[in-house]
PDB file of C-alpha atoms in Angstrom:
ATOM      1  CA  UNK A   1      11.286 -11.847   8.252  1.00  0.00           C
ATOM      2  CA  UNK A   2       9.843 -12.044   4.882  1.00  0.00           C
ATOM      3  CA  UNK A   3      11.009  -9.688   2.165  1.00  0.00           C
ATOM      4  CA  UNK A   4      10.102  -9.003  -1.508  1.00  0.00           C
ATOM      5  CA  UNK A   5      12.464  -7.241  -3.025  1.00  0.00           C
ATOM      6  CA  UNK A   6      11.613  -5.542  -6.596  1.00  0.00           C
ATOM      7  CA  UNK A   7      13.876  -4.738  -9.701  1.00  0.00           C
ATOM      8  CA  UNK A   8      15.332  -2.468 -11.203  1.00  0.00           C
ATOM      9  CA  UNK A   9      14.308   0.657  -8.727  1.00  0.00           C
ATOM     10  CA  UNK A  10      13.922   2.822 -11.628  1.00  0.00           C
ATOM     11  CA  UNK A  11      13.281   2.091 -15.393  1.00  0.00           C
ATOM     12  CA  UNK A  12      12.942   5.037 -17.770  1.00  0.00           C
ATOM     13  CA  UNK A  13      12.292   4.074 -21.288  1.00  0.00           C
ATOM     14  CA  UNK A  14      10.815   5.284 -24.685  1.00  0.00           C
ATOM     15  CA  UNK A  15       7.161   5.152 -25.974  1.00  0.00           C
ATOM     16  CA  UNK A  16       6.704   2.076 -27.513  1.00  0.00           C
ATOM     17  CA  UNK A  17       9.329  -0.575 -25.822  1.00  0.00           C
ATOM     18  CA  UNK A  18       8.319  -3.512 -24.387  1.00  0.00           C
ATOM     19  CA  UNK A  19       9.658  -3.931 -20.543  1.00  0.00           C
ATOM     20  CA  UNK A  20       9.646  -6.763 -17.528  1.00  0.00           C
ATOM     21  CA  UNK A  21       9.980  -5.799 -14.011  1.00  0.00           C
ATOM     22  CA  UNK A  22      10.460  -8.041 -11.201  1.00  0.00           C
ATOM     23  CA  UNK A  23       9.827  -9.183  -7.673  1.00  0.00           C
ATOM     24  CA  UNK A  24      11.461 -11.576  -5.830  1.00  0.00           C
ATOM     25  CA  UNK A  25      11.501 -13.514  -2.605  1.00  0.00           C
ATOM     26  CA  UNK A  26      12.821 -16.373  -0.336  1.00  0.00           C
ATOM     27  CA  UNK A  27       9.665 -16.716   1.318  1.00  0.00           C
ATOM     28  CA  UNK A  28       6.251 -18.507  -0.087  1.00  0.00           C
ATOM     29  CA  UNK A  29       3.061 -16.408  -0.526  1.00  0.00           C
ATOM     30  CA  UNK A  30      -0.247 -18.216  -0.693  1.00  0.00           C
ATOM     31  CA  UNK A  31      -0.810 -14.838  -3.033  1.00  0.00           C
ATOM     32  CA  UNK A  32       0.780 -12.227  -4.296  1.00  0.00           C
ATOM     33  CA  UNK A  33      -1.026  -8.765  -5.686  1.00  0.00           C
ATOM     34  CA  UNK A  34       0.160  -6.435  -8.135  1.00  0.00           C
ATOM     35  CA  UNK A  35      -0.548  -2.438  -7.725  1.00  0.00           C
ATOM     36  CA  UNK A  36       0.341   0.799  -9.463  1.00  0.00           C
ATOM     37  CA  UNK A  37       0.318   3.885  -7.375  1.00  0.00           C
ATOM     38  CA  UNK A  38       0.413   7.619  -8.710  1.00  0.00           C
ATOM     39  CA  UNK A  39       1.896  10.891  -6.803  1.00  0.00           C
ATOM     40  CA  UNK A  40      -0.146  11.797  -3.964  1.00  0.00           C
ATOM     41  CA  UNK A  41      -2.208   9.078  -4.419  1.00  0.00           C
ATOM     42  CA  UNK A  42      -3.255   5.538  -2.704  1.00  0.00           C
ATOM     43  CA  UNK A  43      -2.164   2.127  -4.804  1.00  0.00           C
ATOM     44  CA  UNK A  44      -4.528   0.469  -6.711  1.00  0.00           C
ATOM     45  CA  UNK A  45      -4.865  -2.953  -7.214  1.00  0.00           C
ATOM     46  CA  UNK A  46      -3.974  -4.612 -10.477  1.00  0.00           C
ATOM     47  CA  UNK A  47      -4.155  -8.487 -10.132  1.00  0.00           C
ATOM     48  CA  UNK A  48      -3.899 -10.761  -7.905  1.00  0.00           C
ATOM     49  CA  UNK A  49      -2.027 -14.086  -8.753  1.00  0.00           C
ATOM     50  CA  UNK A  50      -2.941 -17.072  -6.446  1.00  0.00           C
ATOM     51  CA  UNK A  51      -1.588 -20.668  -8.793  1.00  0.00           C
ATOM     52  CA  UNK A  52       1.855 -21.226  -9.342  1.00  0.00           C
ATOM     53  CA  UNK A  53       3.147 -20.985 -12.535  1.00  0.00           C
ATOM     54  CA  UNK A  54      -0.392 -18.873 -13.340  1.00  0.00           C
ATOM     55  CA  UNK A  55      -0.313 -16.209 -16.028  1.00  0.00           C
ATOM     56  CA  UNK A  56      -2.748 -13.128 -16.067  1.00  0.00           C
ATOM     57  CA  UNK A  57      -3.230 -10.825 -18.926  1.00  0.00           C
ATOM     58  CA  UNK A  58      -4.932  -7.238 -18.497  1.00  0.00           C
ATOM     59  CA  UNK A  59      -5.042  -5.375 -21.739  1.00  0.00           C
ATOM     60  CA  UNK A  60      -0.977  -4.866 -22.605  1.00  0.00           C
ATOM     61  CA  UNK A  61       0.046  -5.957 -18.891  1.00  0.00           C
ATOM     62  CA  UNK A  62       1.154  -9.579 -18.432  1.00  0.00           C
ATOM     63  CA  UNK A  63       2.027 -11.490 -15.284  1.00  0.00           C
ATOM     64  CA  UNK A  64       3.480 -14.359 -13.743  1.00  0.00           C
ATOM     65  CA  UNK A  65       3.534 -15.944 -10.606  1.00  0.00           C
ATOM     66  CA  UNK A  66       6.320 -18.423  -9.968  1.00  0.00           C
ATOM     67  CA  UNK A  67       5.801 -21.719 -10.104  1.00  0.00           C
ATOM     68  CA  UNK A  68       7.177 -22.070  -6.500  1.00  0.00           C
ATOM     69  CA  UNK A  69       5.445 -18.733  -5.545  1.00  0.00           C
ATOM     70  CA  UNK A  70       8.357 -16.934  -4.585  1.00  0.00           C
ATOM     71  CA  UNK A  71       8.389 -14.526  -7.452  1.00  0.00           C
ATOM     72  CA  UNK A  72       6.401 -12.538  -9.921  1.00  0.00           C
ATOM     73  CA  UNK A  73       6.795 -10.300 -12.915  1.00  0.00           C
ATOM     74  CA  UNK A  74       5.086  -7.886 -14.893  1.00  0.00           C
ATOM     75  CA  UNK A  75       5.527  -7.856 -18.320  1.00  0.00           C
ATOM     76  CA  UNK A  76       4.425  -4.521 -20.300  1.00  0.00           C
ATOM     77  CA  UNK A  77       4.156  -4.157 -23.856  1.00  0.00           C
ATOM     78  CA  UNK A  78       4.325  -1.569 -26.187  1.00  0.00           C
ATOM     79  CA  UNK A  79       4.694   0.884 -22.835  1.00  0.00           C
ATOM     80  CA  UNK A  80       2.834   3.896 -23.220  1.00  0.00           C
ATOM     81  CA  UNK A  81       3.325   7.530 -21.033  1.00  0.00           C
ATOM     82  CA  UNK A  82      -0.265   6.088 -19.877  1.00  0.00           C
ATOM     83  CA  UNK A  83       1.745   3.576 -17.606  1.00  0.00           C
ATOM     84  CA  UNK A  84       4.314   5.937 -15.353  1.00  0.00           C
ATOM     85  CA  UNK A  85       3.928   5.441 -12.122  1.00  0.00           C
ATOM     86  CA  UNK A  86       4.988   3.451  -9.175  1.00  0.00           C
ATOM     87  CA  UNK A  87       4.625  -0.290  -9.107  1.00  0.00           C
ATOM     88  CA  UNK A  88       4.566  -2.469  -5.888  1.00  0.00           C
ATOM     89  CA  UNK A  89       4.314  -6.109  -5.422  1.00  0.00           C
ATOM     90  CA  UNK A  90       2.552  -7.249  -2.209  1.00  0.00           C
ATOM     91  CA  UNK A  91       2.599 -11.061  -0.570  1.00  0.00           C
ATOM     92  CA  UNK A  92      -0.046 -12.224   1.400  1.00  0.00           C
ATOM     93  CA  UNK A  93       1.179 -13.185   4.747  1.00  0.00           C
ATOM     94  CA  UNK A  94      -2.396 -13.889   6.559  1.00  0.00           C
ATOM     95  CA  UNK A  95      -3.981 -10.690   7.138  1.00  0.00           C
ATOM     96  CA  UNK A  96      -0.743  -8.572   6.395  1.00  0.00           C
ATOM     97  CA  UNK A  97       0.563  -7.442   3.129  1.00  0.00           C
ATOM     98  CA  UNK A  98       4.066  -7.623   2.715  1.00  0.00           C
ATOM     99  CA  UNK A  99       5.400  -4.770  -0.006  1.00  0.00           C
ATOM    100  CA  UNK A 100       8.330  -4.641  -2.166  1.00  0.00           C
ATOM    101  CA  UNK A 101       9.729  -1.261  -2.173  1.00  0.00           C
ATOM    102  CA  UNK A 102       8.346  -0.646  -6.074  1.00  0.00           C
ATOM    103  CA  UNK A 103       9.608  -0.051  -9.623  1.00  0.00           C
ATOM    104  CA  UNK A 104       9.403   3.638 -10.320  1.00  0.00           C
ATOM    105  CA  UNK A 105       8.364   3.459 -14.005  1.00  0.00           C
ATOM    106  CA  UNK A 106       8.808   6.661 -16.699  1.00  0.00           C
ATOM    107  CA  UNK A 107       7.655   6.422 -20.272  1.00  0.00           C
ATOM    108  CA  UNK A 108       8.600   9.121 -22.438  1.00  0.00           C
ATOM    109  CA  UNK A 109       6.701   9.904 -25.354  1.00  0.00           C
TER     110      UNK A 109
ATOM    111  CA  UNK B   1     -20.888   4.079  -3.388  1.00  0.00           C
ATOM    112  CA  UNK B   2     -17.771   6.277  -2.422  1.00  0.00           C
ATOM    113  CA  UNK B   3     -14.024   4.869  -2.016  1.00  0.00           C
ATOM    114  CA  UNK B   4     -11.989   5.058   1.086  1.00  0.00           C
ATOM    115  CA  UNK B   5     -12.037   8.878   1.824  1.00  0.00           C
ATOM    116  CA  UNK B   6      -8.905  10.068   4.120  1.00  0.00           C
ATOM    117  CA  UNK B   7      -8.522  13.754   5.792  1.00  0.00           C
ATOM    118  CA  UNK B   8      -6.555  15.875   5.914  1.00  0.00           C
ATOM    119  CA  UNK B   9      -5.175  15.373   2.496  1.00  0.00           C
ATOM    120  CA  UNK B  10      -2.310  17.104   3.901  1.00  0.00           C
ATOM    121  CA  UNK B  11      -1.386  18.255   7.229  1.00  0.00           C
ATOM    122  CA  UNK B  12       1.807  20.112   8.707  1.00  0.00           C
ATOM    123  CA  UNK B  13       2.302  19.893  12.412  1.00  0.00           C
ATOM    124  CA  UNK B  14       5.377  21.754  14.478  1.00  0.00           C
ATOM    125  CA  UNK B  15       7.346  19.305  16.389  1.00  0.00           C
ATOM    126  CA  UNK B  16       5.426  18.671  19.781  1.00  0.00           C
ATOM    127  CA  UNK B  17       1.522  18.810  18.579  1.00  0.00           C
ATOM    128  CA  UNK B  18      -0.613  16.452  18.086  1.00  0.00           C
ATOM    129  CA  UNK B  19      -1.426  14.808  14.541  1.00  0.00           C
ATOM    130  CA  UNK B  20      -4.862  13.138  14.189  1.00  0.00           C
ATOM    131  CA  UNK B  21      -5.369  11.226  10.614  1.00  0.00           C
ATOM    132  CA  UNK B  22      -9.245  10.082   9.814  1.00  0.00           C
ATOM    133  CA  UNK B  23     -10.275   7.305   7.526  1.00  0.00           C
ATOM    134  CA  UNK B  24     -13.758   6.331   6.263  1.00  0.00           C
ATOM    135  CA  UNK B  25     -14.156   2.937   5.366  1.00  0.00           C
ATOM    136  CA  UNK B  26     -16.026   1.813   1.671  1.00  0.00           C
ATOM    137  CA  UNK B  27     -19.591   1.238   2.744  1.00  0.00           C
ATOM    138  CA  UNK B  28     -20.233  -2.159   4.342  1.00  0.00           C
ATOM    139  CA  UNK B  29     -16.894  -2.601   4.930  1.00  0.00           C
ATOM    140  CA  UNK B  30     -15.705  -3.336   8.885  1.00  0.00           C
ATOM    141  CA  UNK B  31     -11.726  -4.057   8.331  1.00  0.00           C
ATOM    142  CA  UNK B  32      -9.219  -1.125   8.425  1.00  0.00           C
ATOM    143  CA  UNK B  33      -5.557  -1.063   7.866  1.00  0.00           C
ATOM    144  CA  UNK B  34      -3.315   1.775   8.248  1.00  0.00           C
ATOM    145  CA  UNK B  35       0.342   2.026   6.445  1.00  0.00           C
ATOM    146  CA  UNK B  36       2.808   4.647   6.265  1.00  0.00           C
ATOM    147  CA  UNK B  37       5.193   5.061   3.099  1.00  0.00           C
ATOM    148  CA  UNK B  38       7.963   7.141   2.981  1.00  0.00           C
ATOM    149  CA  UNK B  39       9.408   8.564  -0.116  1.00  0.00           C
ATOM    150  CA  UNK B  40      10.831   6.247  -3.065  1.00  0.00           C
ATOM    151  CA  UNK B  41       9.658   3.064  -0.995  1.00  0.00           C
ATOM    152  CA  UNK B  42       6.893   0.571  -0.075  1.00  0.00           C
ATOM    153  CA  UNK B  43       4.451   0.499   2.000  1.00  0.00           C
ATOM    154  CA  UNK B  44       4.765  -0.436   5.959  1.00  0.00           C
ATOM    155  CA  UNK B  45       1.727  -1.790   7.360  1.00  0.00           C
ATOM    156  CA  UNK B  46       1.196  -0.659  10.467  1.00  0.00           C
ATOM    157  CA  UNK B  47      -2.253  -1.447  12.423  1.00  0.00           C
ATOM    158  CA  UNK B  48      -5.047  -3.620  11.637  1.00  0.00           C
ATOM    159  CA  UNK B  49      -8.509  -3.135  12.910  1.00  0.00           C
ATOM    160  CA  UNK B  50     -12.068  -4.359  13.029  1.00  0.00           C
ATOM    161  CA  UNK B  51     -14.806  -2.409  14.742  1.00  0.00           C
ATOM    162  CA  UNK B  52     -13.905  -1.283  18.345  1.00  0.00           C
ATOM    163  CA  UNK B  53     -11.061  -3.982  17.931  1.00  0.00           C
ATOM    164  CA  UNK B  54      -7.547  -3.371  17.493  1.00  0.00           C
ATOM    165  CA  UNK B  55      -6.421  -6.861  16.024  1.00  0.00           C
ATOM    166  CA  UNK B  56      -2.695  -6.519  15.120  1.00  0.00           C
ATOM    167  CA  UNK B  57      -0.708  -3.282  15.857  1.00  0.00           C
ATOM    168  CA  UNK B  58       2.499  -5.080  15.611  1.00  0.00           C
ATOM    169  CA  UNK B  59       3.799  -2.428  13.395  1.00  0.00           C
ATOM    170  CA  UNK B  60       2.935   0.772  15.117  1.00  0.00           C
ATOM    171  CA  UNK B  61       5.311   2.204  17.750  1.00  0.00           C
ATOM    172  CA  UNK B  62       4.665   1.369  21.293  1.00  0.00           C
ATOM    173  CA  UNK B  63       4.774   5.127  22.555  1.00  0.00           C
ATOM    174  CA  UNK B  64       3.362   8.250  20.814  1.00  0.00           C
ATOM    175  CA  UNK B  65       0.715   5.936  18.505  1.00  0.00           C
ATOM    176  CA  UNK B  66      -2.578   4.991  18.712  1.00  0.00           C
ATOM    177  CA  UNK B  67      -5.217   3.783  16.582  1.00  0.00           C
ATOM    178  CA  UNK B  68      -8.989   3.448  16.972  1.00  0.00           C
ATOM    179  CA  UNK B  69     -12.446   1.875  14.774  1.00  0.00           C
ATOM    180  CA  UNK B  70     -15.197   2.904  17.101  1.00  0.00           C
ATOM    181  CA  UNK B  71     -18.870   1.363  16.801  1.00  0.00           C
ATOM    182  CA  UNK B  72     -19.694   5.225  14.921  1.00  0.00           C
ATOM    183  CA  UNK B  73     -17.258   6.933  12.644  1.00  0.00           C
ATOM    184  CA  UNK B  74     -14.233   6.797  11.280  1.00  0.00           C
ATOM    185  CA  UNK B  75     -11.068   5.370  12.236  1.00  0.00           C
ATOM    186  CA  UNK B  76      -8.647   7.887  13.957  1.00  0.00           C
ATOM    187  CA  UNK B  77      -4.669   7.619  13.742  1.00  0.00           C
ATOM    188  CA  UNK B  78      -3.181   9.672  16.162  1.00  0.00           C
ATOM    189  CA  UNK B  79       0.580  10.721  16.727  1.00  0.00           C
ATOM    190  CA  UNK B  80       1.388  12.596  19.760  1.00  0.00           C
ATOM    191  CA  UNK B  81       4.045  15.226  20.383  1.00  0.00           C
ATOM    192  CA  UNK B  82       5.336  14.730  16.580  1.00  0.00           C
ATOM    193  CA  UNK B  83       8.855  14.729  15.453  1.00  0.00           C
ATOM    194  CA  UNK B  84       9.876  15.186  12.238  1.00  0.00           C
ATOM    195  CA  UNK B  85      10.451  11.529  11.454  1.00  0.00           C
ATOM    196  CA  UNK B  86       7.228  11.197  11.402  1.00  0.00           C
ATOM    197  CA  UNK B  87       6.952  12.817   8.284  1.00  0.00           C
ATOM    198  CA  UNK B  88       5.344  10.587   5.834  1.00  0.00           C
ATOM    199  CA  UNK B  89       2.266   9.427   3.869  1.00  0.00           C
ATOM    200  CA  UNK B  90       0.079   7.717   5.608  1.00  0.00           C
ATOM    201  CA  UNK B  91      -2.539   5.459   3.799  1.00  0.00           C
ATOM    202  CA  UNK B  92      -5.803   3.723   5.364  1.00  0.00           C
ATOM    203  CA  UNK B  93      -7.141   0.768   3.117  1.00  0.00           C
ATOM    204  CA  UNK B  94     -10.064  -0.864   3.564  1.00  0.00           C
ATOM    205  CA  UNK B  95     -11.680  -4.852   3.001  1.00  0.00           C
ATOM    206  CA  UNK B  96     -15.206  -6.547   3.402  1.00  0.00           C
ATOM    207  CA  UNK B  97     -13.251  -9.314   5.545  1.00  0.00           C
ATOM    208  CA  UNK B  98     -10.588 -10.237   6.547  1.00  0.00           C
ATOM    209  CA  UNK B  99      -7.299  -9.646   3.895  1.00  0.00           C
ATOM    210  CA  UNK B 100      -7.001 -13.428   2.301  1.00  0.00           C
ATOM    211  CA  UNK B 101      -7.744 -13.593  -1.110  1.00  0.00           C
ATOM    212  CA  UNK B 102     -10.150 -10.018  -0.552  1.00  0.00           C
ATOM    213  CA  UNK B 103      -9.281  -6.768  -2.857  1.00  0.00           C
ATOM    214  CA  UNK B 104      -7.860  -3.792  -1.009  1.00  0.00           C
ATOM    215  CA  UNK B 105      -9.220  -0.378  -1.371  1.00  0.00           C
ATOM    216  CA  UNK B 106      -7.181   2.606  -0.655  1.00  0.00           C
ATOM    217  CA  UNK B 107      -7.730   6.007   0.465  1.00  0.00           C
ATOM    218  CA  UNK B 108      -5.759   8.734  -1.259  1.00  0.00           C
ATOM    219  CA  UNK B 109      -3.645   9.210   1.649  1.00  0.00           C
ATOM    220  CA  UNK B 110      -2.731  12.184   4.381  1.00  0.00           C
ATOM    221  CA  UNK B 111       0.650  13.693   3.885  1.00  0.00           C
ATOM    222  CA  UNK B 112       2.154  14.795   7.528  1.00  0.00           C
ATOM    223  CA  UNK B 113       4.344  16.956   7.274  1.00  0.00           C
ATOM    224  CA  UNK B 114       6.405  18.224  10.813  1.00  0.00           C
ATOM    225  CA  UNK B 115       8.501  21.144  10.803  1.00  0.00           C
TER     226      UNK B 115
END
């Protein structure tokens, strides 16, 4: 059974600080998609990472797939209240998506 | 061209009815999944379909749930006689084709809530 598991659960920190969260894996993805979900709402994608070893940027949000493409982080900098919320990871396993259980994320201004 | 549009946005059942959970694919798209998250975790996928096709319902219990994608209209979720662990959010996503290397759209999600 593959598994991606995502850390820490919970990371509250201040306006301002930079922050990495993580999602890990024994299994290989042939992708592996990045989404941030908000209370009563559905996730949204934010990247999809195909390459190992790639490296995408969006705006303050950076992110790395594993060169073996087991794992993945998210890199956020300069964190504003703008970016609370829940973040999942999600490996492609053929038509399935396999989901981490998420970082709950809380900036405070 | 409007998102994935789920109803009811919420929906409270007593323990015994029937639930019934509707999703409208994005325009031109013909591939529905359905998930269910519970609180403070992921998301559990658990049927995949294509028009009047079930193709993978390897994650929906055997007995009390179905799912349907008829030729016309949405697709239906429906739990019979509903306990309350079936209390969850349940979210319908949508793709032009089939999930490899295609963005995911999600609906907002229904909320069931059994008393």
């Amino acid at each position: 059974t593959q598994l991606l598991e995502q850390s820490p659960q919970f990371l509250s920190i201040q306006e301002g600080e930079n922050l990495t969260v993580y999602c890990n894996s024994s299994s290989v993805f042939s992708s592996l998609q990045w989404y941030r979900q908000e209370p009563g709402e559905g996730p949204v994608l934010l990247v999809t990472v195909v390459t190992g070893g790639e490296v995408k940027k969006l705006k303050r949000l950076t992110f790395q797939f594993g060169d073996a493409r087991k794992d993945s982080s998210l890199h956020i900098t300069a964190a504003q209240p703008g970016d609370t919320g829940l973040y999942l990871c999600a490996g492609d396993d053929s038509y399935q998506l396999i989901w981490g259980a998420g970082t709950k994320l809380i900036i405070k201004p | 061209n409007a998102g994935v549009m789920q109803n009811p946005r919420h929906l409270v059942r007593r323990r015994g009815q029937e639930a019934r959970l509707r999703c409208s694919p994005m325009k031109g798209h013909s591939h529905v999944y359905w998930y269910r998250q519970l609180p403070e975790e992921g998301l559990k996928f658990m049927v995949y379909l294509q028009k009047e096709n079930i193709i993978d319902e390897s994650g929906m219990p055997k007995e009390r749930f179905s799912a349907e994608f008829p030729k016309e209209g949405p697709s239906i979720l429906r739990i019979q006689q509903v306990v309350r662990g079936d209390s969850a959010a349940y979210f319908c996503a949508s793709s032009p084709g089939q999930l490899n290397n295609e963005k995911l759209f999600f609906g907002s999600g229904t909320q069931l809530s059994v008393l």
